[in-house]
């Protein structure tokens, strides 16, 4: 099918979450027209260069031969054009060759990249995280020789955490980093699930690797972060011989076949320490948190791609006697139309959450006062696990609904609907499963400060609900958002007071509730921004907010009940129930 990158939706979303205000202060030359031009150029690249390769990447995939990986057909050439057009360097510091634009704008561009070709987008996505990690913790040599090449896209980056025995529990990793006597280290060990760990699309690959030195203590305090490269980097920046590392194989996956997911073997590879010994996890979390937000954007992107295909199919497929005039197409069936509109509403809600988190990342650097920067950072950290987990769950849900709208044809690979569902399914798993995101949300972001950051967000959402209530067309949205905020506040109060076991049991229901309420807030703000317009496209924003409020926010009170009652009988009866 023909894909249309949603540049107009993205521009409107950026505007309604305050991106224009941020740009006016931080980037005086980057006005709304320029933002629109950037988005339209990125949309053209996504539509014309990346989308046509998506199906071929799925059916043919990357290839592994003789210890080396070849990218899926057309991917290497598309990557070179991606780099040449400057898409890799949007938000990087100009000191390192970047364009210095906003993180939120970069996220908007990457949504279109991921929607057009999720497997392709994973390569530059991981590079962005490596850029952020080295910019903050890299040595002067790394910043001088490696960082500019990552920013330009001439080299790509990877994140090497997982081992066969050490998934989410990184304390169990065993990869060794032994001093080489010359200030460097030699890495020995095996890492698995390494996205774009090897390929032929760039001249060098920079691996950020978690490992232990010989005298390191057990547990996470013994983990350090190291940089090693596919080809050795000389002191003058030129490339030398191949390093002692290789791809042992590529994984055979449910989806994202165009993305080579590698087993990486480090066989005495020369490496450099990044940051301080024993601080590997905190240093790597810079990269991981960047990736988590990008993965949330992937969830939005794959949902958008699945929605567009489902909508096109619904307007063409003729079946049964419809209620509304639609030339006999299934789009005229009420449940099909309701499903499509709810898919669209959830996409826009998730998109807004991800972009709002990006704006907060910008404000955490650029706000005028220290207090404003601190507050922005706290809210960014609060929203990051919600953006990652809720948005990727929406990606799977919408892709599944896309298959459903296709009916039996959706279950056939020929239509392409199944690919979106298969591709979407990884996003709730990697960069920390969504259950881990929920635990992070309740532990580090809500309970740690007694719920203060969440309550401040609830105050802002309640203010929006009040404004909605004053608009006759949106009053019911305001009422339901008010009720949703009250439910979230009740759940937050319970969570802060609960013991640790009860809180952990409630973590996933709590994140779901938070995502749904914040999503309603996002749609309410969009509806207010569009209120009074005679443009049918703008008027649709109010319709989506009303549908979401009626179908989703009305469930908030029950979701809060699910939070406070999550631990009832769990410990006492689970063993017997699960044993059957």
mmCIF file of N, CA, C and O in Angstrom, residues 152-240:
data_model
loop_
_atom_site.group_PDB
_atom_site.id
_atom_site.type_symbol
_atom_site.label_atom_id
_atom_site.label_comp_id
_atom_site.label_asym_id
_atom_site.label_seq_id
_atom_site.Cartn_x
_atom_site.Cartn_y
_atom_site.Cartn_z
ATOM 1 N N UNK A 152 27.475 12.588 12.267
ATOM 2 C CA UNK A 152 27.306 12.688 10.814
ATOM 3 C C UNK A 152 26.587 11.469 10.249
ATOM 4 O O UNK A 152 25.986 11.543 9.183
ATOM 5 N N UNK A 153 26.653 10.346 10.983
ATOM 6 C CA UNK A 153 26.079 9.104 10.476
ATOM 7 C C UNK A 153 27.044 8.273 9.673
ATOM 8 O O UNK A 153 26.686 7.181 9.196
ATOM 9 N N UNK A 154 28.280 8.750 9.508
ATOM 10 C CA UNK A 154 29.275 7.949 8.800
ATOM 11 C C UNK A 154 29.527 6.635 9.527
ATOM 12 O O UNK A 154 29.835 5.622 8.905
ATOM 13 N N UNK A 155 29.450 6.668 10.858
ATOM 14 C CA UNK A 155 29.550 5.468 11.676
ATOM 15 C C UNK A 155 28.226 5.294 12.418
ATOM 16 O O UNK A 155 27.499 6.258 12.659
ATOM 17 N N UNK A 156 27.914 4.064 12.782
ATOM 18 C CA UNK A 156 26.685 3.803 13.532
ATOM 19 C C UNK A 156 27.026 3.274 14.922
ATOM 20 O O UNK A 156 28.154 2.836 15.180
ATOM 21 N N UNK A 157 26.039 3.299 15.807
ATOM 22 C CA UNK A 157 26.256 2.887 17.188
ATOM 23 C C UNK A 157 25.347 1.742 17.594
ATOM 24 O O UNK A 157 24.245 1.575 17.049
ATOM 25 N N UNK A 158 25.811 0.953 18.562
ATOM 26 C CA UNK A 158 25.003 -0.130 19.108
ATOM 27 C C UNK A 158 25.080 -0.108 20.632
ATOM 28 O O UNK A 158 25.968 0.519 21.225
ATOM 29 N N UNK A 159 24.181 -0.845 21.257
ATOM 30 C CA UNK A 159 24.117 -0.970 22.709
ATOM 31 C C UNK A 159 24.207 -2.455 23.059
ATOM 32 O O UNK A 159 23.351 -3.238 22.656
ATOM 33 N N UNK A 160 25.236 -2.835 23.806
ATOM 34 C CA UNK A 160 25.502 -4.242 24.112
ATOM 35 C C UNK A 160 25.329 -4.494 25.604
ATOM 36 O O UNK A 160 26.242 -4.260 26.404
ATOM 37 N N UNK A 161 24.153 -4.982 25.968
ATOM 38 C CA UNK A 161 23.858 -5.276 27.367
ATOM 39 C C UNK A 161 23.643 -6.769 27.596
ATOM 40 O O UNK A 161 24.310 -7.395 28.398
ATOM 41 N N UNK A 162 22.684 -7.343 26.872
ATOM 42 C CA UNK A 162 22.148 -8.664 27.176
ATOM 43 C C UNK A 162 23.135 -9.775 26.855
ATOM 44 O O UNK A 162 23.842 -9.737 25.851
ATOM 45 N N UNK A 163 23.135 -10.796 27.737
ATOM 46 C CA UNK A 163 23.876 -12.024 27.531
ATOM 47 C C UNK A 163 22.919 -13.199 27.718
ATOM 48 O O UNK A 163 21.815 -13.008 28.250
ATOM 49 N N UNK A 164 23.285 -14.394 27.279
ATOM 50 C CA UNK A 164 22.337 -15.511 27.393
ATOM 51 C C UNK A 164 21.784 -15.711 28.797
ATOM 52 O O UNK A 164 20.606 -16.047 28.962
ATOM 53 N N UNK A 165 22.589 -15.497 29.825
ATOM 54 C CA UNK A 165 22.150 -15.687 31.198
ATOM 55 C C UNK A 165 21.779 -14.381 31.893
ATOM 56 O O UNK A 165 21.368 -14.384 33.052
ATOM 57 N N UNK A 166 21.907 -13.262 31.203
ATOM 58 C CA UNK A 166 21.701 -11.950 31.823
ATOM 59 C C UNK A 166 20.851 -11.088 30.900
ATOM 60 O O UNK A 166 21.366 -10.449 29.983
ATOM 61 N N UNK A 167 19.537 -11.111 31.151
ATOM 62 C CA UNK A 167 18.637 -10.271 30.382
ATOM 63 C C UNK A 167 18.372 -8.987 31.147
ATOM 64 O O UNK A 167 19.204 -8.079 31.213
ATOM 65 N N UNK A 168 17.213 -8.912 31.787
ATOM 66 C CA UNK A 168 16.907 -7.736 32.598
ATOM 67 C C UNK A 168 17.800 -7.655 33.827
ATOM 68 O O UNK A 168 18.043 -6.570 34.360
ATOM 69 N N UNK A 169 18.295 -8.799 34.296
ATOM 70 C CA UNK A 169 19.175 -8.836 35.467
ATOM 71 C C UNK A 169 20.617 -8.685 35.016
ATOM 72 O O UNK A 169 21.363 -9.658 34.886
ATOM 73 N N UNK A 170 21.037 -7.459 34.781
ATOM 74 C CA UNK A 170 22.379 -7.225 34.258
ATOM 75 C C UNK A 170 23.465 -7.503 35.283
ATOM 76 O O UNK A 170 24.643 -7.614 34.921
ATOM 77 N N UNK A 171 23.094 -7.661 36.547
ATOM 78 C CA UNK A 171 24.092 -8.021 37.558
ATOM 79 C C UNK A 171 24.732 -9.359 37.254
ATOM 80 O O UNK A 171 25.831 -9.661 37.729
ATOM 81 N N UNK A 172 24.063 -10.172 36.418
ATOM 82 C CA UNK A 172 24.565 -11.507 36.107
ATOM 83 C C UNK A 172 25.496 -11.540 34.902
ATOM 84 O O UNK A 172 25.979 -12.616 34.522
ATOM 85 N N UNK A 173 25.805 -10.400 34.292
ATOM 86 C CA UNK A 173 26.633 -10.435 33.083
ATOM 87 C C UNK A 173 28.070 -10.839 33.415
ATOM 88 O O UNK A 173 28.586 -10.572 34.510
ATOM 89 N N UNK A 174 28.731 -11.474 32.445
ATOM 90 C CA UNK A 174 30.076 -12.014 32.670
ATOM 91 C C UNK A 174 31.118 -11.549 31.656
ATOM 92 O O UNK A 174 32.274 -11.965 31.749
ATOM 93 N N UNK A 175 30.756 -10.736 30.679
ATOM 94 C CA UNK A 175 31.743 -10.245 29.714
ATOM 95 C C UNK A 175 32.881 -9.555 30.454
ATOM 96 O O UNK A 175 32.654 -8.736 31.349
ATOM 97 N N UNK A 176 34.128 -9.890 30.083
ATOM 98 C CA UNK A 176 35.304 -9.415 30.814
ATOM 99 C C UNK A 176 35.998 -8.291 30.044
ATOM 100 O O UNK A 176 36.066 -8.311 28.811
ATOM 101 N N UNK A 177 36.537 -7.350 30.802
ATOM 102 C CA UNK A 177 37.365 -6.273 30.255
ATOM 103 C C UNK A 177 38.682 -6.284 31.021
ATOM 104 O O UNK A 177 38.745 -5.882 32.184
ATOM 105 N N UNK A 178 39.730 -6.777 30.378
ATOM 106 C CA UNK A 178 41.022 -6.914 31.038
ATOM 107 C C UNK A 178 41.969 -5.810 30.569
ATOM 108 O O UNK A 178 42.099 -5.575 29.365
ATOM 109 N N UNK A 179 42.626 -5.120 31.503
ATOM 110 C CA UNK A 179 43.575 -4.068 31.106
ATOM 111 C C UNK A 179 44.639 -4.622 30.165
ATOM 112 O O UNK A 179 45.138 -5.745 30.353
ATOM 113 N N UNK A 180 44.986 -3.818 29.141
ATOM 114 C CA UNK A 180 45.980 -4.279 28.166
ATOM 115 C C UNK A 180 47.379 -3.766 28.467
ATOM 116 O O UNK A 180 48.314 -3.995 27.699
ATOM 117 N N UNK A 181 47.543 -3.041 29.585
ATOM 118 C CA UNK A 181 48.848 -2.525 29.956
ATOM 119 C C UNK A 181 49.221 -1.239 29.262
ATOM 120 O O UNK A 181 50.283 -0.668 29.532
ATOM 121 N N UNK A 182 48.357 -0.743 28.352
ATOM 122 C CA UNK A 182 48.650 0.479 27.609
ATOM 123 C C UNK A 182 47.549 1.515 27.769
ATOM 124 O O UNK A 182 47.412 2.419 26.945
ATOM 125 N N UNK A 183 46.758 1.357 28.832
ATOM 126 C CA UNK A 183 45.682 2.305 29.096
ATOM 127 C C UNK A 183 44.343 1.894 28.535
ATOM 128 O O UNK A 183 43.342 2.569 28.784
ATOM 129 N N UNK A 184 44.340 0.812 27.777
ATOM 130 C CA UNK A 184 43.090 0.326 27.218
ATOM 131 C C UNK A 184 42.677 -0.999 27.816
ATOM 132 O O UNK A 184 43.202 -1.427 28.861
ATOM 133 N N UNK A 185 41.747 -1.667 27.169
ATOM 134 C CA UNK A 185 41.212 -2.922 27.687
ATOM 135 C C UNK A 185 41.018 -3.899 26.532
ATOM 136 O O UNK A 185 40.960 -3.504 25.351
ATOM 137 N N UNK A 186 40.902 -5.177 26.880
ATOM 138 C CA UNK A 186 40.558 -6.219 25.933
ATOM 139 C C UNK A 186 39.247 -6.865 26.382
ATOM 140 O O UNK A 186 39.143 -7.353 27.513
ATOM 141 N N UNK A 187 38.248 -6.858 25.503
ATOM 142 C CA UNK A 187 36.934 -7.393 25.827
ATOM 143 C C UNK A 187 36.805 -8.841 25.362
ATOM 144 O O UNK A 187 37.152 -9.171 24.221
ATOM 145 N N UNK A 188 36.279 -9.678 26.250
ATOM 146 C CA UNK A 188 36.031 -11.075 25.912
ATOM 147 C C UNK A 188 34.656 -11.463 26.444
ATOM 148 O O UNK A 188 34.371 -11.286 27.633
ATOM 149 N N UNK A 189 33.805 -11.980 25.585
ATOM 150 C CA UNK A 189 32.484 -12.393 26.017
ATOM 151 C C UNK A 189 31.506 -12.421 24.853
ATOM 152 O O UNK A 189 31.878 -12.173 23.692
ATOM 153 N N UNK A 190 30.269 -12.722 25.188
ATOM 154 C CA UNK A 190 29.212 -12.838 24.174
ATOM 155 C C UNK A 190 28.017 -11.980 24.575
ATOM 156 O O UNK A 190 27.585 -12.001 25.733
ATOM 157 N N UNK A 191 27.503 -11.229 23.611
ATOM 158 C CA UNK A 191 26.284 -10.446 23.806
ATOM 159 C C UNK A 191 25.250 -10.916 22.773
ATOM 160 O O UNK A 191 25.601 -11.297 21.649
ATOM 161 N N UNK A 192 23.995 -10.870 23.170
ATOM 162 C CA UNK A 192 22.930 -11.307 22.259
ATOM 163 C C UNK A 192 21.911 -10.183 22.085
ATOM 164 O O UNK A 192 21.871 -9.236 22.863
ATOM 165 N N UNK A 193 21.085 -10.328 21.034
ATOM 166 C CA UNK A 193 20.030 -9.366 20.707
ATOM 167 C C UNK A 193 20.603 -7.981 20.398
ATOM 168 O O UNK A 193 20.016 -6.957 20.777
ATOM 169 N N UNK A 194 21.716 -7.920 19.704
ATOM 170 C CA UNK A 194 22.352 -6.629 19.423
ATOM 171 C C UNK A 194 21.826 -6.088 18.094
ATOM 172 O O UNK A 194 22.185 -6.581 17.008
ATOM 173 N N UNK A 195 20.988 -5.078 18.189
ATOM 174 C CA UNK A 195 20.337 -4.496 17.021
ATOM 175 C C UNK A 195 21.353 -3.809 16.113
ATOM 176 O O UNK A 195 22.140 -2.991 16.573
ATOM 177 N N UNK A 196 21.332 -4.202 14.838
ATOM 178 C CA UNK A 196 22.281 -3.677 13.842
ATOM 179 C C UNK A 196 23.722 -3.822 14.340
ATOM 180 O O UNK A 196 24.559 -2.947 14.147
ATOM 181 N N UNK A 197 23.994 -4.975 14.985
ATOM 182 C CA UNK A 197 25.329 -5.212 15.530
ATOM 183 C C UNK A 197 26.394 -5.344 14.453
ATOM 184 O O UNK A 197 27.570 -5.079 14.700
ATOM 185 N N UNK A 198 25.997 -5.775 13.258
ATOM 186 C CA UNK A 198 26.916 -5.800 12.120
ATOM 187 C C UNK A 198 26.112 -5.528 10.860
ATOM 188 O O UNK A 198 24.923 -5.888 10.780
ATOM 189 N N UNK A 199 26.747 -4.883 9.886
ATOM 190 C CA UNK A 199 26.073 -4.550 8.617
ATOM 191 C C UNK A 199 27.085 -3.910 7.688
ATOM 192 O O UNK A 199 28.249 -3.673 8.075
ATOM 193 N N UNK A 200 26.644 -3.630 6.472
ATOM 194 C CA UNK A 200 27.519 -3.019 5.471
ATOM 195 C C UNK A 200 27.033 -1.633 5.059
ATOM 196 O O UNK A 200 27.428 -1.129 4.009
ATOM 197 N N UNK A 201 26.192 -0.999 5.871
ATOM 198 C CA UNK A 201 25.619 0.297 5.500
ATOM 199 C C UNK A 201 26.509 1.474 5.870
ATOM 200 O O UNK A 201 26.312 2.576 5.361
ATOM 201 N N UNK A 202 27.472 1.277 6.782
ATOM 202 C CA UNK A 202 28.376 2.354 7.200
ATOM 203 C C UNK A 202 29.785 1.789 7.293
ATOM 204 O O UNK A 202 29.987 0.573 7.414
ATOM 205 N N UNK A 203 30.777 2.673 7.282
ATOM 206 C CA UNK A 203 32.158 2.198 7.230
ATOM 207 C C UNK A 203 32.677 1.721 8.572
ATOM 208 O O UNK A 203 33.718 1.038 8.627
ATOM 209 N N UNK A 204 32.010 2.059 9.666
ATOM 210 C CA UNK A 204 32.455 1.584 10.972
ATOM 211 C C UNK A 204 31.262 1.496 11.909
ATOM 212 O O UNK A 204 30.245 2.198 11.716
ATOM 213 N N UNK A 205 31.367 0.621 12.914
ATOM 214 C CA UNK A 205 30.305 0.428 13.906
ATOM 215 C C UNK A 205 30.917 0.578 15.284
ATOM 216 O O UNK A 205 31.945 -0.051 15.593
ATOM 217 N N UNK A 206 30.307 1.406 16.116
ATOM 218 C CA UNK A 206 30.800 1.699 17.456
ATOM 219 C C UNK A 206 29.910 1.001 18.473
ATOM 220 O O UNK A 206 28.717 1.304 18.571
ATOM 221 N N UNK A 207 30.501 0.087 19.218
ATOM 222 C CA UNK A 207 29.753 -0.704 20.183
ATOM 223 C C UNK A 207 29.995 -0.169 21.594
ATOM 224 O O UNK A 207 31.148 -0.075 22.038
ATOM 225 N N UNK A 208 28.919 0.164 22.292
ATOM 226 C CA UNK A 208 29.003 0.474 23.713
ATOM 227 C C UNK A 208 28.648 -0.801 24.467
ATOM 228 O O UNK A 208 27.548 -1.343 24.309
ATOM 229 N N UNK A 209 29.590 -1.274 25.293
ATOM 230 C CA UNK A 209 29.511 -2.615 25.859
ATOM 231 C C UNK A 209 29.634 -2.550 27.380
ATOM 232 O O UNK A 209 30.559 -1.925 27.910
ATOM 233 N N UNK A 210 28.731 -3.228 28.076
ATOM 234 C CA UNK A 210 28.850 -3.406 29.523
ATOM 235 C C UNK A 210 29.695 -4.634 29.811
ATOM 236 O O UNK A 210 29.468 -5.709 29.257
ATOM 237 N N UNK A 211 30.689 -4.472 30.705
ATOM 238 C CA UNK A 211 31.588 -5.577 31.035
ATOM 239 C C UNK A 211 32.159 -5.359 32.431
ATOM 240 O O UNK A 211 31.979 -4.294 33.043
ATOM 241 N N UNK A 212 32.881 -6.390 32.902
ATOM 242 C CA UNK A 212 33.502 -6.336 34.230
ATOM 243 C C UNK A 212 35.027 -6.388 34.104
ATOM 244 O O UNK A 212 35.567 -7.171 33.312
ATOM 245 N N UNK A 213 35.705 -5.584 34.914
ATOM 246 C CA UNK A 213 37.151 -5.697 35.031
ATOM 247 C C UNK A 213 37.479 -6.825 36.006
ATOM 248 O O UNK A 213 36.624 -7.241 36.795
ATOM 249 N N UNK A 214 38.718 -7.348 35.982
ATOM 250 C CA UNK A 214 39.047 -8.519 36.800
ATOM 251 C C UNK A 214 38.822 -8.340 38.296
ATOM 252 O O UNK A 214 38.439 -9.293 38.987
ATOM 253 N N UNK A 215 39.059 -7.156 38.825
ATOM 254 C CA UNK A 215 38.921 -6.940 40.269
ATOM 255 C C UNK A 215 37.594 -6.287 40.645
ATOM 256 O O UNK A 215 37.433 -5.801 41.761
ATOM 257 N N UNK A 216 36.638 -6.284 39.733
ATOM 258 C CA UNK A 216 35.360 -5.611 39.993
ATOM 259 C C UNK A 216 34.536 -6.410 41.006
ATOM 260 O O UNK A 216 34.559 -7.646 41.002
ATOM 261 N N UNK A 217 33.797 -5.735 41.877
ATOM 262 C CA UNK A 217 32.937 -6.443 42.821
ATOM 263 C C UNK A 217 31.758 -7.084 42.098
ATOM 264 O O UNK A 217 31.423 -6.731 40.967
ATOM 265 N N UNK A 218 31.128 -8.035 42.768
ATOM 266 C CA UNK A 218 29.941 -8.670 42.197
ATOM 267 C C UNK A 218 28.795 -7.670 42.150
ATOM 268 O O UNK A 218 28.806 -6.642 42.829
ATOM 269 N N UNK A 219 27.783 -7.986 41.331
ATOM 270 C CA UNK A 219 26.597 -7.134 41.252
ATOM 271 C C UNK A 219 26.782 -5.973 40.299
ATOM 272 O O UNK A 219 27.781 -5.862 39.583
ATOM 273 N N UNK A 220 25.818 -5.065 40.316
ATOM 274 C CA UNK A 220 25.809 -3.975 39.339
ATOM 275 C C UNK A 220 26.937 -2.976 39.568
ATOM 276 O O UNK A 220 27.360 -2.288 38.634
ATOM 277 N N UNK A 221 27.459 -2.901 40.815
ATOM 278 C CA UNK A 221 28.541 -1.943 41.082
ATOM 279 C C UNK A 221 29.852 -2.360 40.433
ATOM 280 O O UNK A 221 30.779 -1.556 40.354
ATOM 281 N N UNK A 222 29.914 -3.586 39.944
ATOM 282 C CA UNK A 222 31.120 -4.034 39.271
ATOM 283 C C UNK A 222 31.082 -3.887 37.762
ATOM 284 O O UNK A 222 31.996 -4.333 37.068
ATOM 285 N N UNK A 223 30.039 -3.243 37.244
ATOM 286 C CA UNK A 223 29.867 -3.120 35.794
ATOM 287 C C UNK A 223 30.403 -1.777 35.314
ATOM 288 O O UNK A 223 30.107 -0.730 35.902
ATOM 289 N N UNK A 224 31.173 -1.811 34.249
ATOM 290 C CA UNK A 224 31.686 -0.589 33.623
ATOM 291 C C UNK A 224 31.279 -0.566 32.154
ATOM 292 O O UNK A 224 30.864 -1.579 31.584
ATOM 293 N N UNK A 225 31.397 0.605 31.540
ATOM 294 C CA UNK A 225 31.007 0.798 30.147
ATOM 295 C C UNK A 225 32.243 1.002 29.292
ATOM 296 O O UNK A 225 33.142 1.776 29.648
ATOM 297 N N UNK A 226 32.278 0.317 28.144
ATOM 298 C CA UNK A 226 33.431 0.377 27.263
ATOM 299 C C UNK A 226 32.981 0.666 25.828
ATOM 300 O O UNK A 226 31.887 0.298 25.410
ATOM 301 N N UNK A 227 33.879 1.310 25.087
ATOM 302 C CA UNK A 227 33.680 1.570 23.665
ATOM 303 C C UNK A 227 34.657 0.718 22.877
ATOM 304 O O UNK A 227 35.876 0.753 23.125
ATOM 305 N N UNK A 228 34.122 -0.055 21.952
ATOM 306 C CA UNK A 228 34.955 -0.803 21.023
ATOM 307 C C UNK A 228 34.369 -0.644 19.629
ATOM 308 O O UNK A 228 33.164 -0.427 19.479
ATOM 309 N N UNK A 229 35.204 -0.731 18.619
ATOM 310 C CA UNK A 229 34.748 -0.447 17.257
ATOM 311 C C UNK A 229 35.074 -1.604 16.323
ATOM 312 O O UNK A 229 36.035 -2.345 16.528
ATOM 313 N N UNK A 230 34.263 -1.745 15.283
ATOM 314 C CA UNK A 230 34.469 -2.814 14.297
ATOM 315 C C UNK A 230 35.845 -2.695 13.656
ATOM 316 O O UNK A 230 36.581 -3.684 13.530
ATOM 317 N N UNK A 231 36.197 -1.477 13.256
ATOM 318 C CA UNK A 231 37.532 -1.190 12.746
ATOM 319 C C UNK A 231 38.244 -0.284 13.744
ATOM 320 O O UNK A 231 37.633 0.618 14.312
ATOM 321 N N UNK A 232 39.507 -0.528 13.946
ATOM 322 C CA UNK A 232 40.285 0.251 14.898
ATOM 323 C C UNK A 232 40.350 1.721 14.451
ATOM 324 O O UNK A 232 40.444 2.008 13.256
ATOM 325 N N UNK A 233 40.306 2.622 15.418
ATOM 326 C CA UNK A 233 40.384 4.055 15.151
ATOM 327 C C UNK A 233 41.749 4.559 15.589
ATOM 328 O O UNK A 233 42.094 4.511 16.783
ATOM 329 N N UNK A 234 42.535 5.027 14.636
ATOM 330 C CA UNK A 234 43.876 5.535 14.946
ATOM 331 C C UNK A 234 43.789 6.926 15.578
ATOM 332 O O UNK A 234 42.745 7.585 15.518
ATOM 333 N N UNK A 235 44.885 7.391 16.132
ATOM 334 C CA UNK A 235 44.892 8.679 16.821
ATOM 335 C C UNK A 235 44.637 9.854 15.880
ATOM 336 O O UNK A 235 44.260 10.932 16.329
ATOM 337 N N UNK A 236 44.863 9.661 14.583
ATOM 338 C CA UNK A 236 44.577 10.742 13.635
ATOM 339 C C UNK A 236 43.155 10.645 13.070
ATOM 340 O O UNK A 236 42.777 11.417 12.187
ATOM 341 N N UNK A 237 42.369 9.678 13.571
ATOM 342 C CA UNK A 237 40.988 9.536 13.139
ATOM 343 C C UNK A 237 40.786 8.596 11.975
ATOM 344 O O UNK A 237 39.636 8.270 11.641
ATOM 345 N N UNK A 238 41.839 8.152 11.349
ATOM 346 C CA UNK A 238 41.691 7.209 10.241
ATOM 347 C C UNK A 238 41.424 5.803 10.786
ATOM 348 O O UNK A 238 41.676 5.507 11.954
ATOM 349 N N UNK A 239 40.937 4.948 9.906
ATOM 350 C CA UNK A 239 40.581 3.600 10.318
ATOM 351 C C UNK A 239 41.715 2.630 10.032
ATOM 352 O O UNK A 239 42.361 2.701 8.990
ATOM 353 N N UNK A 240 41.911 1.717 10.986
ATOM 354 C CA UNK A 240 42.927 0.698 10.826
ATOM 355 C C UNK A 240 42.315 -0.650 10.512
ATOM 356 O O UNK A 240 41.299 -0.751 9.819
#
